[in-house]
């Protein structure tokens, strides 16, 4: 599958942000903790959600979807997740915590590496072990067993988003109280905690670096709407700045976008934060900036590629350091094909601004790298083809029509 873009475009108008991919994926895994019906509203139509739903249906869970509303109900014993589905998406590993807590035993294949790095799961397993699980690795699988999980202190060597979520979910049904120390602070962690608390969990401190989870006997059903996607919002903000356009981004929580807004303002873009929306006005002259990706509330690694595409047309040289993932510059060779002047050394990229990018035939290597190329394609003059566009549909709902409505020539 490929996307064709004819540039240059100046984006103008309004765009509505969908629910957060990174909030809904753990929420779907967390719905396995209850035997009652769990209803999720405003479910984004993206491929990662489809894969997780296929996974949990394959595990014997009843899933019904009507428009953008989901009903999920566990019908008894939940089966182990299948290798074929787990290997498609790393977030499927998030079913491990709920299954272990609920059934006391789980066998799941190791997720393996991906384009942006080896992405180990040692912190997840360390957390489960601290809760009393016996963990064995064999034949590419991990088997965890626990009669009953027992609350404990778990210190994370790094504030991993997935490990914080997986351990938090497991601890909801543990006997006694657990503390996750050096927990991730991402808004998606807070959203998951809110979801679990509405189901009857007792979680406090989510959003701070110590999360306290008092174990309860069972979790009830719930009707929940996840938070808006801050990375989708950020992508439209940067796309507006890059095309020197003017767009109102609707359905956002401006607080979640502080790091992105700060770097856009530093580069000269005008940002007007309103109640649940942000007005972005691009400026002709883009100032170079220094960016280092960090866990929240630092600058998100998931916005790094899109910012790099934007900074290609800055007046001067920008520096981007990727500190979260070890190999997240897969978009650089593709941007070079579009005339960019970027040099990388280890985890740092130096982006020398040029007057404009040129159209080219490129390929998306992962979700955010793909988004960066869409952005570059709208800036460049002429027709660009972005191959492997399936990566982009993993996380951007209706991206073609949303951009068309803003004036892009994209199909
Ligand atoms: C989540 C997001 C992803 C985002 C990332 C960082 C979801 C579904 N995905 O991924 O979009 O880019 O957070 O904000 O929410 N690590 C370990 N051991 C572990 C776990 C992680 O060493 O057990 C390392 C990873 O290799 C990586 C770093 O920690 O270098 C961050 O990973 P983590 O925060 O766990 O990211 P994910 O939850 O996989």
GROMACS .gro file of N, CA and C and ligand atoms in nm, residues 21-23 25-26 90-91 94 116 118-125 158-163 165 184 186 188 230 294-295 301-302 323-326 328 347 368, ligand 1:
model
  156
   21UNK      N    1  -0.426   0.616   2.093
   21UNK     CA    2  -0.384   0.477   2.068
   21UNK      C    3  -0.317   0.419   2.192
   22UNK      N    4  -0.224   0.495   2.249
   22UNK     CA    5  -0.146   0.439   2.360
   22UNK      C    6  -0.224   0.434   2.490
   23UNK      N    7  -0.343   0.497   2.493
   23UNK     CA    8  -0.430   0.481   2.610
   23UNK      C    9  -0.520   0.361   2.588
   25UNK      N   10  -0.490   0.088   2.401
   25UNK     CA   11  -0.432  -0.047   2.394
   25UNK      C   12  -0.421  -0.110   2.533
   26UNK      N   13  -0.361  -0.040   2.633
   26UNK     CA   14  -0.361  -0.100   2.768
   26UNK      C   15  -0.500  -0.111   2.828
   90UNK      N   16   0.373  -0.518   1.969
   90UNK     CA   17   0.438  -0.530   2.099
   90UNK      C   18   0.339  -0.507   2.215
   91UNK      N   19   0.243  -0.419   2.194
   91UNK     CA   20   0.149  -0.387   2.302
   91UNK      C   21   0.067  -0.508   2.346
   94UNK      N   22   0.084  -0.656   2.691
   94UNK     CA   23   0.011  -0.597   2.804
   94UNK      C   24  -0.102  -0.687   2.856
  116UNK      N   25   1.259  -0.007   1.582
  116UNK     CA   26   1.319   0.102   1.658
  116UNK      C   27   1.406   0.055   1.774
  118UNK      N   28   1.570  -0.309   2.031
  118UNK     CA   29   1.547  -0.446   2.081
  118UNK      C   30   1.425  -0.451   2.173
  119UNK      N   31   1.396  -0.344   2.241
  119UNK     CA   32   1.278  -0.331   2.326
  119UNK      C   33   1.256  -0.453   2.417
  120UNK      N   34   1.343  -0.474   2.514
  120UNK     CA   35   1.326  -0.588   2.605
  120UNK      C   36   1.203  -0.573   2.696
  121UNK      N   37   1.170  -0.681   2.768
  121UNK     CA   38   1.055  -0.676   2.860
  121UNK      C   39   1.100  -0.715   3.001
  122UNK      N   40   1.231  -0.699   3.024
  122UNK     CA   41   1.286  -0.739   3.154
  122UNK      C   42   1.218  -0.668   3.272
  123UNK      N   43   1.182  -0.541   3.253
  123UNK     CA   44   1.122  -0.466   3.365
  123UNK      C   45   0.982  -0.518   3.398
  124UNK      N   46   0.909  -0.559   3.294
  124UNK     CA   47   0.776  -0.617   3.317
  124UNK      C   48   0.792  -0.743   3.402
  125UNK      N   49   0.888  -0.828   3.360
  125UNK     CA   50   0.905  -0.958   3.427
  125UNK      C   51   0.958  -0.940   3.570
  158UNK      N   52   1.412   0.200   3.484
  158UNK     CA   53   1.380   0.305   3.386
  158UNK      C   54   1.228   0.319   3.391
  159UNK      N   55   1.175   0.443   3.379
  159UNK     CA   56   1.029   0.457   3.388
  159UNK      C   57   0.958   0.410   3.260
  160UNK      N   58   0.961   0.279   3.239
  160UNK     CA   59   0.899   0.220   3.119
  160UNK      C   60   0.747   0.234   3.125
  161UNK      N   61   0.690   0.281   3.015
  161UNK     CA   62   0.544   0.298   3.007
  161UNK      C   63   0.475   0.162   3.017
  162UNK      N   64   0.518   0.069   2.931
  162UNK     CA   65   0.453  -0.063   2.927
  162UNK      C   66   0.470  -0.138   3.058
  163UNK      N   67   0.590  -0.133   3.118
  163UNK     CA   68   0.612  -0.206   3.244
  163UNK      C   69   0.524  -0.147   3.354
  165UNK      N   70   0.239  -0.001   3.322
  165UNK     CA   71   0.099  -0.041   3.298
  165UNK      C   72   0.075  -0.188   3.331
  184UNK      N   73   0.649   0.534   3.525
  184UNK     CA   74   0.632   0.629   3.414
  184UNK      C   75   0.520   0.728   3.448
  186UNK      N   76   0.349   0.916   3.209
  186UNK     CA   77   0.271   0.950   3.088
  186UNK      C   78   0.120   0.963   3.117
  188UNK      N   79  -0.115   0.852   2.959
  188UNK     CA   80  -0.184   0.725   2.931
  188UNK      C   81  -0.184   0.633   3.053
  230UNK      N   82  -0.245   1.255   2.217
  230UNK     CA   83  -0.155   1.371   2.217
  230UNK      C   84  -0.052   1.361   2.103
  294UNK      N   85   1.274   1.240   2.586
  294UNK     CA   86   1.278   1.196   2.726
  294UNK      C   87   1.144   1.136   2.764
  295UNK      N   88   1.138   1.059   2.873
  295UNK     CA   89   1.006   1.018   2.922
  295UNK      C   90   0.924   1.143   2.958
  301UNK      N   91   0.942   1.080   2.241
  301UNK     CA   92   1.011   1.012   2.132
  301UNK      C   93   0.917   0.989   2.012
  302UNK      N   94   0.788   0.975   2.041
  302UNK     CA   95   0.692   0.952   1.932
  302UNK      C   96   0.669   1.075   1.844
  323UNK      N   97   1.694   0.980   2.323
  323UNK     CA   98   1.748   0.911   2.441
  323UNK      C   99   1.660   0.796   2.488
  324UNK      N  100   1.543   0.779   2.430
  324UNK     CA  101   1.453   0.673   2.479
  324UNK      C  102   1.476   0.541   2.406
  325UNK      N  103   1.484   0.546   2.273
  325UNK     CA  104   1.506   0.423   2.195
  325UNK      C  105   1.643   0.427   2.131
  326UNK      N  106   1.699   0.308   2.110
  326UNK     CA  107   1.838   0.301   2.064
  326UNK      C  108   1.854   0.320   1.914
  328UNK      N  109   1.623   0.491   1.657
  328UNK     CA  110   1.500   0.550   1.607
  328UNK      C  111   1.526   0.660   1.505
  347UNK      N  112   2.321   0.851   1.877
  347UNK     CA  113   2.181   0.886   1.901
  347UNK      C  114   2.150   1.033   1.872
  368UNK      N  115   0.570   0.633   1.329
  368UNK     CA  116   0.599   0.777   1.335
  368UNK      C  117   0.693   0.821   1.224
  412LIG     C1  118   0.525   0.305   2.484
  412LIG     C2  119   0.444   0.354   2.367
  412LIG     C3  120   0.533   0.400   2.254
  412LIG     C4  121   0.633   0.505   2.305
  412LIG     C5  122   0.706   0.454   2.429
  412LIG     C6  123   0.793   0.559   2.493
  412LIG     C7  124   0.243   0.221   2.386
  412LIG     C8  125   0.156   0.115   2.330
  412LIG     N1  126   0.356   0.245   2.322
  412LIG     O1  127   0.599   0.193   2.439
  412LIG     O2  128   0.451   0.457   2.152
  412LIG     O3  129   0.727   0.530   2.205
  412LIG     O4  130   0.610   0.410   2.528
  412LIG     O5  131   0.720   0.673   2.524
  412LIG     O6  132   0.207   0.286   2.483
  412LIG     N2  133   1.268  -0.101   2.822
  412LIG     C9  134   1.351  -0.191   2.883
  412LIG     N3  135   1.295  -0.295   2.952
  412LIG    C10  136   1.160  -0.313   2.962
  412LIG    C11  137   1.076  -0.220   2.900
  412LIG    C12  138   1.133  -0.113   2.830
  412LIG     O7  139   1.472  -0.180   2.875
  412LIG     O8  140   1.116  -0.409   3.026
  412LIG    C13  141   1.326   0.011   2.745
  412LIG    C14  142   1.289   0.006   2.597
  412LIG     O9  143   1.375  -0.079   2.523
  412LIG    C15  144   1.301   0.150   2.557
  412LIG    C16  145   1.259   0.226   2.683
  412LIG    O10  146   1.268   0.132   2.790
  412LIG    O11  147   1.435   0.182   2.526
  412LIG    C17  148   1.119   0.282   2.677
  412LIG    O12  149   1.027   0.178   2.656
  412LIG     P1  150   0.880   0.181   2.717
  412LIG    O13  151   0.858   0.305   2.795
  412LIG    O14  152   0.855   0.050   2.785
  412LIG    O15  153   0.794   0.187   2.585
  412LIG     P2  154   0.670   0.098   2.543
  412LIG    O16  155   0.580   0.078   2.661
  412LIG    O17  156   0.716  -0.022   2.469
   0.00000   0.00000   0.00000
